Coordinates of C-alpha atoms in Angstrom, one line a residue:
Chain D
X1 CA -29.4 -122.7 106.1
X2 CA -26.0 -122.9 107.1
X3 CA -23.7 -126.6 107.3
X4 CA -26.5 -128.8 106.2
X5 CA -26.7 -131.4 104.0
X6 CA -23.2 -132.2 102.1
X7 CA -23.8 -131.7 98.3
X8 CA -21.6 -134.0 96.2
X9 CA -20.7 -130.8 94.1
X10 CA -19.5 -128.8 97.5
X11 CA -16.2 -127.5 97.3
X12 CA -13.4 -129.6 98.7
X13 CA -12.8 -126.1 100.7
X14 CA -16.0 -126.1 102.0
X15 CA -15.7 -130.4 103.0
X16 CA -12.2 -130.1 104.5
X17 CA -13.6 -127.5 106.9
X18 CA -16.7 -130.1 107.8
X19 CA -14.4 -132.7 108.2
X20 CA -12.1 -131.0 110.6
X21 CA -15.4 -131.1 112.9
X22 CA -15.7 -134.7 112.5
X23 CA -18.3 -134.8 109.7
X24 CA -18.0 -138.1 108.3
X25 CA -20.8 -137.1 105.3
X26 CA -18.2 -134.5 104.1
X27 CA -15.3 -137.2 104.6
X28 CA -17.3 -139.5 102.0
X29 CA -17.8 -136.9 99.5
X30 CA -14.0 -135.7 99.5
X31 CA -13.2 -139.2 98.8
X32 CA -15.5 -139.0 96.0
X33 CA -14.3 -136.1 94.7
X34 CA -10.1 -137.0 95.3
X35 CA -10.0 -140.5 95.1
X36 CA -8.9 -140.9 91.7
X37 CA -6.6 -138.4 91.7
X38 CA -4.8 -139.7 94.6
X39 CA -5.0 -143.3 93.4
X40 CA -4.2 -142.4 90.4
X41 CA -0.8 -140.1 91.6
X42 CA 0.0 -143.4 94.2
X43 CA -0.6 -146.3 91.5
X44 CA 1.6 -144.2 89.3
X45 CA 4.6 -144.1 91.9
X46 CA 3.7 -147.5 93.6
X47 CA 2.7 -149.1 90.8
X48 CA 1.5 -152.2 92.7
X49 CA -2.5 -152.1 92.7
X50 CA -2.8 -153.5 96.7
X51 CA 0.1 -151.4 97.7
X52 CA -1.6 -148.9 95.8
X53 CA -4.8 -149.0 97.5
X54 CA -3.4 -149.1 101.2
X55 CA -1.2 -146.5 100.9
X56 CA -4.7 -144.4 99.4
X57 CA -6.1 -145.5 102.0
X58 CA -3.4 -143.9 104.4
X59 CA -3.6 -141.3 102.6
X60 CA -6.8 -140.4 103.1
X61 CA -6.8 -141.2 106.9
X62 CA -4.2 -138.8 107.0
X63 CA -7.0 -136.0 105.1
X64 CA -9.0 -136.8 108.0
X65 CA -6.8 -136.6 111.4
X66 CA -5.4 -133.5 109.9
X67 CA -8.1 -131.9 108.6
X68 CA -8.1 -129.0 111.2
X69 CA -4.9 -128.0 109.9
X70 CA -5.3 -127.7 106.4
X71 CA -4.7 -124.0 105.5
X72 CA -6.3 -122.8 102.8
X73 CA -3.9 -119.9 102.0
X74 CA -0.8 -122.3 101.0
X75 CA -3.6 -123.8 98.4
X76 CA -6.2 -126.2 97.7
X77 CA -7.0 -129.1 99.2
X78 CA -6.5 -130.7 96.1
X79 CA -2.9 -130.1 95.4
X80 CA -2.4 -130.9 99.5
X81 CA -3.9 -133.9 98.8
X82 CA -1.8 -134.7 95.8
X83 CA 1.4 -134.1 98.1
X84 CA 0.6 -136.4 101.0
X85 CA -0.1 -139.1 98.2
X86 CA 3.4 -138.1 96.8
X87 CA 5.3 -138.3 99.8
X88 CA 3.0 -141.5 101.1
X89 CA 3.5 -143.2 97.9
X90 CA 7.5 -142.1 98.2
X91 CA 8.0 -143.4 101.7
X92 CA 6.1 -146.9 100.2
X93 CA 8.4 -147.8 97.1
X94 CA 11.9 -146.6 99.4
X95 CA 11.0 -149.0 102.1
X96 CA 9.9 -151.6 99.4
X97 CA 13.3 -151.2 97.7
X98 CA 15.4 -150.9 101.5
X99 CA 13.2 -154.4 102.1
X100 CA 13.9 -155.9 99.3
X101 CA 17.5 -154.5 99.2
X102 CA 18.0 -156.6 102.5
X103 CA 16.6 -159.6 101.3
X104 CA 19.1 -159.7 98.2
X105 CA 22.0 -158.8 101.0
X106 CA 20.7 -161.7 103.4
X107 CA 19.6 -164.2 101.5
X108 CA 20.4 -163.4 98.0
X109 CA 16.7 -163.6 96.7
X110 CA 16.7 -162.2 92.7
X111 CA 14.9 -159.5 92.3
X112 CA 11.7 -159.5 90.4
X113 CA 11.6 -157.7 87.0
X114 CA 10.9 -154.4 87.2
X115 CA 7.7 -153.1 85.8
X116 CA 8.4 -151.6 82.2
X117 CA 7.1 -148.5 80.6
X118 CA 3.5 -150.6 79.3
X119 CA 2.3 -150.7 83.4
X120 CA -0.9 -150.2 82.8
X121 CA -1.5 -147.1 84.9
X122 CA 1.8 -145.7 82.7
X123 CA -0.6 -146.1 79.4
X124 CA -3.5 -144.4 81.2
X125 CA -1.5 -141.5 81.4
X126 CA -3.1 -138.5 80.3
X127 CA 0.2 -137.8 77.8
X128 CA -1.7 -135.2 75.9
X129 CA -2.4 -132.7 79.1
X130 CA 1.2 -133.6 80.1
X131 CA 2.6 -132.8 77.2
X132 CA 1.4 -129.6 76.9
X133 CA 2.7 -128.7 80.3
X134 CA 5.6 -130.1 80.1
X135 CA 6.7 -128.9 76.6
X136 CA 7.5 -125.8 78.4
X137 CA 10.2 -127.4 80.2
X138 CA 13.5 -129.0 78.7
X139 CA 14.0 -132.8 78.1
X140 CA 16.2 -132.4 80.8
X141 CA 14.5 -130.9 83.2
X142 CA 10.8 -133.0 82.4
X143 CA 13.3 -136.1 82.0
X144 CA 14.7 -134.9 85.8
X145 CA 11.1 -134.3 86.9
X146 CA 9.6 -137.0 85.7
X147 CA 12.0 -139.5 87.6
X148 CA 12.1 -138.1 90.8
X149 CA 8.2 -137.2 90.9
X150 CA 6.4 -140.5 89.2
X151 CA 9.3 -142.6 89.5
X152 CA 9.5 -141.8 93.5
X153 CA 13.7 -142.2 92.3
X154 CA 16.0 -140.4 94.9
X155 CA 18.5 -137.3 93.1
X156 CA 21.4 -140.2 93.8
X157 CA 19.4 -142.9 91.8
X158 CA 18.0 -140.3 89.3
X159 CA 21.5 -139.2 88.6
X160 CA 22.7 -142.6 88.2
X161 CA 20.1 -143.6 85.5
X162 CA 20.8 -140.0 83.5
X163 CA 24.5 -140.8 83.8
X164 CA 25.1 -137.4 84.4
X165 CA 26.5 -135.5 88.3
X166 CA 24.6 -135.5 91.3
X167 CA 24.6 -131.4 91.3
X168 CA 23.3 -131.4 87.3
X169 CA 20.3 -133.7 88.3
X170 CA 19.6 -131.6 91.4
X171 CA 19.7 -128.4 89.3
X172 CA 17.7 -129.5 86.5
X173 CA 15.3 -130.5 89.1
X174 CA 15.2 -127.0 90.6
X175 CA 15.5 -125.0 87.6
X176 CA 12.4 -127.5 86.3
X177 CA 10.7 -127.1 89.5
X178 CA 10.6 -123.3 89.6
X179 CA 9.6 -123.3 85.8
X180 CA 6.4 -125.5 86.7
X181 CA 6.0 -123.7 89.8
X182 CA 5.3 -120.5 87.0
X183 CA 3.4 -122.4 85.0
X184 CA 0.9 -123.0 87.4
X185 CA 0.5 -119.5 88.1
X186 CA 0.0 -118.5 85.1
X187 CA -2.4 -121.4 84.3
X188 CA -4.3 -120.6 87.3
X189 CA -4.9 -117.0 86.4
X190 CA -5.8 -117.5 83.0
X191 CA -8.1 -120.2 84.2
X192 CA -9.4 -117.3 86.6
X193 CA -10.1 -114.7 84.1
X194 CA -12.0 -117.2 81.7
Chain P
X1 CA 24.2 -134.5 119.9
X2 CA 20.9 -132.5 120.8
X3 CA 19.9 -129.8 118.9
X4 CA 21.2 -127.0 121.5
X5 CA 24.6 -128.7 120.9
X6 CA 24.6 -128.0 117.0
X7 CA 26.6 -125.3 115.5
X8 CA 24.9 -122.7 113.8
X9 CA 23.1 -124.6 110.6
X10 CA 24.3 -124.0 106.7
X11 CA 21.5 -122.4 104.8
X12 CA 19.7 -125.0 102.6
X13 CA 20.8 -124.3 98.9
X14 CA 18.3 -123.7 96.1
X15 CA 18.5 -127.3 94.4
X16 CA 18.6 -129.0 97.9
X17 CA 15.1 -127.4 98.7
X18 CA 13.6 -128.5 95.2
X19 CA 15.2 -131.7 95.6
X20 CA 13.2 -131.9 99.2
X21 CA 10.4 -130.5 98.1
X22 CA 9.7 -133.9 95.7
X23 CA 10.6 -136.2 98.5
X24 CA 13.2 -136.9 96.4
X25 CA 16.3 -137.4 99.3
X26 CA 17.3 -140.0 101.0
X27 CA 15.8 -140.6 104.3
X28 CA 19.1 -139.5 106.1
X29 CA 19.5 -136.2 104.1
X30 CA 15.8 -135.4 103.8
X31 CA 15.9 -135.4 108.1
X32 CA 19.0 -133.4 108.0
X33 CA 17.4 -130.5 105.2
X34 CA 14.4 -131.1 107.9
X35 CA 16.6 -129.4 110.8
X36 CA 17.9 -126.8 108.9
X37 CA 14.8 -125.7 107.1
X38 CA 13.5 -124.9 110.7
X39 CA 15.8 -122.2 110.8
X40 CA 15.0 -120.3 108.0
X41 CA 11.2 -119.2 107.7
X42 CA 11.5 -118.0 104.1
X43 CA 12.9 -121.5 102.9
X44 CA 10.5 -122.9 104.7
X45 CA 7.9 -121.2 102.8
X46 CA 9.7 -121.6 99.4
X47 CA 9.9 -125.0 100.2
X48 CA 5.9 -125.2 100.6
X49 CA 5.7 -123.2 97.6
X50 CA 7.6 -125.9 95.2
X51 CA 5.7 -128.8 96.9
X52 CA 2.5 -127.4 96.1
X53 CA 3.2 -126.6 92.9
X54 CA 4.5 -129.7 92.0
X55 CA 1.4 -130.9 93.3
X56 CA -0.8 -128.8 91.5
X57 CA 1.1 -129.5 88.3
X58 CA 0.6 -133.8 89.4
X59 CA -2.8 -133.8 89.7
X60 CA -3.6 -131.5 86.4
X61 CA -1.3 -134.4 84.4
X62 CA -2.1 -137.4 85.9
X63 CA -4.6 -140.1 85.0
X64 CA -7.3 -140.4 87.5
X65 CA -8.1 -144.3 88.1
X66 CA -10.8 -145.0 90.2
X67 CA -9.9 -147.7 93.0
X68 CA -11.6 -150.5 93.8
X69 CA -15.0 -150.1 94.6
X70 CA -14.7 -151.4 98.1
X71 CA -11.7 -149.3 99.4
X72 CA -14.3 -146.6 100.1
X73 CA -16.5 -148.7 102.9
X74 CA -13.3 -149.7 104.4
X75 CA -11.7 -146.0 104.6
X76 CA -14.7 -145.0 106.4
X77 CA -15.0 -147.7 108.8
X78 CA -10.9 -147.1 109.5
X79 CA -11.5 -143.4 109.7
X80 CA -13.8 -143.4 112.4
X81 CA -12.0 -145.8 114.6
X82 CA -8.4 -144.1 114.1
X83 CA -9.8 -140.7 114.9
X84 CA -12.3 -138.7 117.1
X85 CA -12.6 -135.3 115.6
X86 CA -9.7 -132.8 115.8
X87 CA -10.3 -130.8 118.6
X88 CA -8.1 -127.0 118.3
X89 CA -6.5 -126.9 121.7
X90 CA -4.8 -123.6 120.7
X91 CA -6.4 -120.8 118.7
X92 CA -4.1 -119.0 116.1
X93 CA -2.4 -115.8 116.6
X94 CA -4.1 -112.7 115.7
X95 CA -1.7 -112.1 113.5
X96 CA -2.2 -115.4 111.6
X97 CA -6.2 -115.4 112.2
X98 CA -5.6 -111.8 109.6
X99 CA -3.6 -113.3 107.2
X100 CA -5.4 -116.4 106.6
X101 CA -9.0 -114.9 106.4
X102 CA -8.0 -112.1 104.2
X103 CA -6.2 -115.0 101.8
X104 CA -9.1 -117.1 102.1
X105 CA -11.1 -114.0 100.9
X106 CA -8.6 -113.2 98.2
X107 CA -8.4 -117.0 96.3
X108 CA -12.7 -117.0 96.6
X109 CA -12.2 -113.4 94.6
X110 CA -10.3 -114.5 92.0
X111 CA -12.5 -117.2 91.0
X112 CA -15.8 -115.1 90.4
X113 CA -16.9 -114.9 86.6
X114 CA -18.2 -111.4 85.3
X115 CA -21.5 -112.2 85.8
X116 CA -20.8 -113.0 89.6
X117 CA -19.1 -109.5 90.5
X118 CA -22.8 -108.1 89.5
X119 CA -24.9 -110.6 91.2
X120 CA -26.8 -108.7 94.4
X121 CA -26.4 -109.6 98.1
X122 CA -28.6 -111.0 100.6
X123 CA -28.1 -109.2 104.1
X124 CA -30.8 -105.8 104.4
X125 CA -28.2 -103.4 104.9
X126 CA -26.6 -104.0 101.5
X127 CA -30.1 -103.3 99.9
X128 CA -28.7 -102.4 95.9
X129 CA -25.3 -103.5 96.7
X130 CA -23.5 -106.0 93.9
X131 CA -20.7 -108.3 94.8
X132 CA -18.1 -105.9 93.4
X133 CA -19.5 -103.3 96.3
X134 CA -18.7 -105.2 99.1
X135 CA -15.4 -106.1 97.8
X136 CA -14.6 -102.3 97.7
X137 CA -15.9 -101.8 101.1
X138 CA -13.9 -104.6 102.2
X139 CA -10.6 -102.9 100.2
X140 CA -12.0 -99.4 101.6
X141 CA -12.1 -101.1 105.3
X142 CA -8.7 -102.7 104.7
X143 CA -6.5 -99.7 103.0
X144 CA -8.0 -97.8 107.0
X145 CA -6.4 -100.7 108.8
X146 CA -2.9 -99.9 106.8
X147 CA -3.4 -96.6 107.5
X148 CA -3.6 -96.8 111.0
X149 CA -0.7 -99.4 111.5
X150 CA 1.1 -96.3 109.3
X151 CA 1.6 -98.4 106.1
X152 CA -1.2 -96.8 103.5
X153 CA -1.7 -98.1 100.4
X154 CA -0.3 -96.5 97.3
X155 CA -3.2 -95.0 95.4
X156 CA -5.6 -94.9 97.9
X157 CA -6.7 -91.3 98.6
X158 CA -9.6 -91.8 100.9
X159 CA -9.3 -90.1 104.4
X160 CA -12.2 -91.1 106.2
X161 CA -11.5 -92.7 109.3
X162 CA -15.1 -94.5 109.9
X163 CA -16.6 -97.7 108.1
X164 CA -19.2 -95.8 106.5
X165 CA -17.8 -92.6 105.5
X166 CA -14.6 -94.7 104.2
X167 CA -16.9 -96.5 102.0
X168 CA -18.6 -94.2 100.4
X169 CA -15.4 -92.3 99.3
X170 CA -14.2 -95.8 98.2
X171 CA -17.3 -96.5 96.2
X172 CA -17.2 -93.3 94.8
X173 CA -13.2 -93.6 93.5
X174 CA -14.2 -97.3 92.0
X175 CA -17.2 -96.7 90.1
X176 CA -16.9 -97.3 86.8
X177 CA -13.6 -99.4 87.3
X178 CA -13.4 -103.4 86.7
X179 CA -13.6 -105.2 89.7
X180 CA -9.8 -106.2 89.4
X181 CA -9.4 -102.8 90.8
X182 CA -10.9 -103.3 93.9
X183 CA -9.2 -106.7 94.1
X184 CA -6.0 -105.4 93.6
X185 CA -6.4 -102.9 96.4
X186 CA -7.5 -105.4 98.7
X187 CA -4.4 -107.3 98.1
X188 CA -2.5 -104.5 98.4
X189 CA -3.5 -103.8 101.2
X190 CA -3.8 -106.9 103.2
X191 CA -0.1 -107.4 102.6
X192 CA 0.7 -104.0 103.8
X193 CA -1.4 -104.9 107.3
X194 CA 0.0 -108.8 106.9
X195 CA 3.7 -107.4 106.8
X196 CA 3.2 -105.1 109.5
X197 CA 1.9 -107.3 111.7
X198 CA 4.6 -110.0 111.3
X199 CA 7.0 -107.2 111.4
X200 CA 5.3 -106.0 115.0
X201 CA 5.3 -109.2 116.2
X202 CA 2.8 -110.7 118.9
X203 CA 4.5 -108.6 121.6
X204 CA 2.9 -105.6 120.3
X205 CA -0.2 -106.7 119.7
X206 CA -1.6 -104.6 122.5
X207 CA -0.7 -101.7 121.7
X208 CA -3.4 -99.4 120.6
X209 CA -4.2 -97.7 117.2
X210 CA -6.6 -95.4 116.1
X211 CA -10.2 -97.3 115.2
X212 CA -13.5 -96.4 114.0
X213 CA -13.3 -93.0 116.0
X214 CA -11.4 -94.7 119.1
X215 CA -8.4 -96.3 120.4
X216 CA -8.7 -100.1 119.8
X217 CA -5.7 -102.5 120.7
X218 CA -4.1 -103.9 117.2
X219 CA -5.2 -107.5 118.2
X220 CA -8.5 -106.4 118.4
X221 CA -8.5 -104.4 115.3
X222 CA -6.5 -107.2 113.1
X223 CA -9.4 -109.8 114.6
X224 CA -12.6 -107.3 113.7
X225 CA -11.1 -107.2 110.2
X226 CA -10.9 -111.2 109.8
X227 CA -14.1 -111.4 110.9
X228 CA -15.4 -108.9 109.0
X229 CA -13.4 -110.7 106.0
X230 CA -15.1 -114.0 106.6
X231 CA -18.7 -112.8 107.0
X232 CA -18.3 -110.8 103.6
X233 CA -16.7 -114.0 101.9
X234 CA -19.9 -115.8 102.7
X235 CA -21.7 -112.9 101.6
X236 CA -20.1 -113.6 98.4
X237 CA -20.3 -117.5 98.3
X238 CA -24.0 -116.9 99.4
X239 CA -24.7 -114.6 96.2
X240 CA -22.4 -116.8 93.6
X241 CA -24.8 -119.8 95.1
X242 CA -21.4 -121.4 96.8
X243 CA -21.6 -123.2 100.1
X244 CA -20.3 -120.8 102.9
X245 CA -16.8 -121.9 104.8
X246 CA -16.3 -121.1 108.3
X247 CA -12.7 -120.2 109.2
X248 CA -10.1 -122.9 110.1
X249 CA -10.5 -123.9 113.9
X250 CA -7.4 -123.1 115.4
X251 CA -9.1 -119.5 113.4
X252 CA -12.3 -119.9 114.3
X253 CA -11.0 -120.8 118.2
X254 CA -9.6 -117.3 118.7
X255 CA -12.3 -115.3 116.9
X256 CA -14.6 -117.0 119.4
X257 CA -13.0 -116.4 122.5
X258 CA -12.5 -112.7 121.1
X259 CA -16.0 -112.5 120.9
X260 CA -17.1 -114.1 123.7
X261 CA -14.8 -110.8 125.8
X262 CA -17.8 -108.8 123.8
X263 CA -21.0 -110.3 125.1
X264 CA -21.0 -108.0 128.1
X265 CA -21.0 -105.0 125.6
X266 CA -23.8 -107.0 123.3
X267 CA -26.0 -107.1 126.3
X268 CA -24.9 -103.6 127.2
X269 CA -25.6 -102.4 123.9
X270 CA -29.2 -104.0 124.2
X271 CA -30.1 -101.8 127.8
X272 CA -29.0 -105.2 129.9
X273 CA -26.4 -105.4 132.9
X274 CA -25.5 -108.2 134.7
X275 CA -22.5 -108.0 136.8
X276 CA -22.0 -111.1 138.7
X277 CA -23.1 -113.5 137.1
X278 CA -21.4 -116.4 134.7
X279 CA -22.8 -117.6 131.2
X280 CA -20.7 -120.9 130.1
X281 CA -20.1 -121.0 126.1
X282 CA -19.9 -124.7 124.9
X283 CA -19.0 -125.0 121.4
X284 CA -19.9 -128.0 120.2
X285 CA -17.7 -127.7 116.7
X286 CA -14.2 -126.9 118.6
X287 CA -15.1 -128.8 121.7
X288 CA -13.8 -125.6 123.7
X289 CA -16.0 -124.4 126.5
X290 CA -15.3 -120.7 127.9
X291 CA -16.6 -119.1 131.7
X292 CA -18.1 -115.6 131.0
X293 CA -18.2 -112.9 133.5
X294 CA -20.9 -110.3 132.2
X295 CA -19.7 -107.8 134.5
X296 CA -16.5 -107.4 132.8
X297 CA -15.4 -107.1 129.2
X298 CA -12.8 -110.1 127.8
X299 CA -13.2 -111.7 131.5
X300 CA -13.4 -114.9 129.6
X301 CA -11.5 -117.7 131.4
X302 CA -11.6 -121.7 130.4
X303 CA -14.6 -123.6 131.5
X304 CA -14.2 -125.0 135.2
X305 CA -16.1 -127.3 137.5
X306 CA -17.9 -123.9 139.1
X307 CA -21.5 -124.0 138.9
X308 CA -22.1 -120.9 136.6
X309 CA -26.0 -119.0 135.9
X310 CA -27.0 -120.3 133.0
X311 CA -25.0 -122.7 129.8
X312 CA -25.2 -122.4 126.3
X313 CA -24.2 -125.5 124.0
X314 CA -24.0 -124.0 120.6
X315 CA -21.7 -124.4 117.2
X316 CA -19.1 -121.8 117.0
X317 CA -19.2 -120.7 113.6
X318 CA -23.2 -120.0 113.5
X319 CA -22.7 -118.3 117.1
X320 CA -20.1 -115.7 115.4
X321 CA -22.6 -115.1 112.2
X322 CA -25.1 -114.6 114.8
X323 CA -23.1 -112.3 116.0
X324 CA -22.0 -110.4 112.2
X325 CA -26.0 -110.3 112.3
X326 CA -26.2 -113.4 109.6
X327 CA -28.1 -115.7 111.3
X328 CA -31.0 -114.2 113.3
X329 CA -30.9 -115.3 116.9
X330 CA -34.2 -116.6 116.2
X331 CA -33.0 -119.4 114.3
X332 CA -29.7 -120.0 115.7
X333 CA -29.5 -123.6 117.0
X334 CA -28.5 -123.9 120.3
X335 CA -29.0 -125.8 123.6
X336 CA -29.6 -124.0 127.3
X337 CA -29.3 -125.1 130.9
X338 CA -29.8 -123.4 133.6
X339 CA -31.1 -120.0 134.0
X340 CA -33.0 -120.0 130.3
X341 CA -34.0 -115.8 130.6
X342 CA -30.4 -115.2 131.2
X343 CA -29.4 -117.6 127.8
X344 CA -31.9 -116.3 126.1
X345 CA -31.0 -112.6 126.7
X346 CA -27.1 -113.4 125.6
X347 CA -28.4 -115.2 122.5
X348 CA -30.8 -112.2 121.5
X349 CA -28.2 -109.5 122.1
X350 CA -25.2 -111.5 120.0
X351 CA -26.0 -109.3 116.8
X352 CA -26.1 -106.0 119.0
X353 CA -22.8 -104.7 117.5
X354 CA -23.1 -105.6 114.4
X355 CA -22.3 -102.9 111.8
X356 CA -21.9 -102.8 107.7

């Protein structure tokens, strides 16, 4: 009756706490059920399809060796997920760009041409759900947002590229920040009470 | 420079936290915010707070794009050679074990539907009882323990000062009112006993309070109402037709050793005495083993190379809804050595204190 057999439909809740006790079962549903968000979220900062998919797969070896911390309070799984992606997929392009920002110091090698705003994973982005979420911010602050978040820009480079002060970036950022940070509350209760 | 050398550290200003909060820092910066975040808990939890939403807000908006097909045969074969199972070494704090059940319990509440706040519970003793019941026996349970650590709940007028009696003044109050009632005096009330606590602090964590018609030290108390939180959270799941979630380890870790300091009172309770002798808990899901003397209540000590009476390999979490009288000892799972009567005795009298 109780921690049998892993339904693909259990809750990522329910896995994370199976995981934590070394239940691999659980492990291959979560990655079922978070995969393409999280490749999704690193493709979209990486960009690169193979430095996509190792950096998912560090991702999700990280899910698993820290699986017995994951607190639920702070949130779901999902959005803890979606972070270590973030921050995995951050760490990836910086060390990219400080590798190749060596090579063009040591050897003077050009630098290939940035991907443009037809990447393909760019296109398959759900721009209809985003817009709607991110109407309620200003062009500013999404223009801020977007940068830093799917961009993986620092505030230094983000500012650069808006032309405008380092503290205006940051404080569009946080003023944006705090504004989504509402948003999902409110979407998450509304979502509650339907 | 080590850190003891360091003058006292600036506070981290609002747009620097949301700037670190979307990784968005240089690496030098980011490890400098790092230091100084340690130093101030509430931007620390700010910090976590902005993170996640940004996550939340990421994954509602982006694309999902499935990887390539073989990426998931290779995870698994990586996963299992980079890691054996997290083992908790340490259990959580009472304090923390409190706060994250009754969270845990609060998130699972505000996902029910109408028609799950009506649906009917499984265990005997809640014979007629709906979901939205227990959740005002929980709140009624809850608003006591603020009362007790002298923080009560605004607009809670019940006086009772036992489970039962409590409850039915509780149930009495709510009938008739949503369920968001109930909820909201739950809340209410587990962060009156969550503030309380923090504010206390672990030092006074033994320092008794009125409970259930005695004196009970607050650690005690704060654990008895996790526990209680959890087993009526998978009372819930269990009705809704959601899979039940056992507490975090580190959680689960110090619930079990809590409860292993009871089994001399479980066997008590069931006419048996056995001063003198050692039972050894094993738990297979936390990979912690525990020395119990049943002549002594909470004389639990960490496994040794001592030959003890008898040894019972067992999961944790089914060993603790044994004990909350959810599994029946009957069907719990569980392995013996040594003296089998002895194991067997433990094992039957693990739902002795069990009450509503």
């Amino acid at each position: 009756m109780f921690d049998t057999v892993v339904g693909a439909d259990a809750s990522a809740e329910a896995l994370i706490a199976r995981i934590a006790r070394g239940d691999d079962s659980a492990f291959a549903v979560l990655y079922d059920q978070l995969a393409p968000t999280v490749y999704g979220i690193v493709r979209r900062v990486v960009r690169d399809p193979a430095h996509s998919e190792e950096v998912t797969q560090e991702v999700f070896v990280e899910l698993w060796r820290k699986a017995g911390r994951f607190d639920s309070a702070r949130g779901r799984v999902r959005s803890w997920a979606v972070t270590i992606a973030h921050r995995r997929a951050v760490d990836r392009v910086r060390s990219e760009q400080s590798l190749r920002d060596r090579q063009q110091g040591d050897w003077a090698v050009p630098p290939s041409a940035p991907d443009g705003p037809a990447d393909a994973v760019l296109d398959a982005f759900d721009r209809d759900r985003a817009r709607q979420a991110l109407s309620e911010l200003s062009d500013v602050q999404r223009q801020a947002l977007e940068l830093v978040y799917f961009d993986g820009l620092t505030h230094v480079e983000a500012a650069e590229r808006l032309d405008v002060a380092l503290g205006t970036v940051k404080t569009r950022i946080r003023q944006g920040l705090i504004r989504l940070r509402t948003l999902v509350d409110i979407d998450e209760r509304v979502a509650r009470s339907g | 420079m080590s850190m003891n050398d360091q003058t006292p550290t600036n506070p981290v200003s609002a747009d620097d936290l949301a700037v670190y909060a979307l990784d968005a820092h240089e690496a030098e910066n980011a490890a400098d915010i790092a230091v100084r975040l340690h130093a101030s808990p509430g931007a620390v939890r700010l910090e976590q707070d902005l993170r996640f939403a940004a996550g939340e807000f990421a994954a509602a908006v982006v694309q999902e794009v499935a990887p390539a097909s073989d990426l998931r045969s290779r995870l698994l074969a990586t996963a299992r050679l980079r890691r054996t199972p997290v083992e908790a070494v340490a259990g959580s704090s009472p304090i923390d074990v409190h706060r994250v059940e009754l969270s845990r319990a609060i998130l699972l509440l505000r996902d029910l539907t109408a028609d799950d706040w009506a649906r009917p519970l499984d265990p005997p003793e809640f014979a007629g009882w709906t979901v939205h019941d227990v959740v005002v026996h929980l709140a009624a349970n809850q608003s006591l323990f603020a009362d007790q650590l002298g923080v009560p709940v605004p607009g809670v007028v019940e006086t009772a000062t036992d489970n039962e009696g409590r409850t039915a003044q509780a149930r009495a109050r709510h009938a008739g009112r949503p369920p968001a009632h109930a909820v909201a005096e739950l809340e209410a009330a587990a962060e009156a006993t969550d503030m309380e606590l923090m504010r206390r602090g672990e030092a006074r964590l033994n320092e008794t309070i009125l409970w259930w018609g005695g004196r009970a030290a607050t650690r005690v108390a704060a654990l008895v109402r996790a526990f209680e939180t959890w087993t009526h959270a998978d009372d819930i799941r269990r009705a809704t037709g959601a899979d039940m979630v056992a507490p975090p380890p580190a959680s689960l870790l110090t619930m079990a050793h809590s409860a292993c300091g009871f089994v001399p009172i479980m066997l008590g309770a069931r006419g048996a005495h056995h001063p003198g002798r050692l039972v050894r808990f094993r738990f297979s899901d936390l990979g912690a083993a525990w020395d119990v003397d049943l002549g002594a209540v909470g004389a639990v000590r960490p496994a040794s190379d001592d030959a003890v009476d008898a040894e019972i390999v067992a999961d944790a979490a089914t060993i603790c809804r044994s004990i909350s009288a959810r599994v029946e000892p009957r069907d719990l799972p569980y392995e013996a050595r040594g003296d089998q009567q002895l194991a067997g005795e433990v094992i039957d009298a693990l739902p002795a204190l069990a009450v509503l």
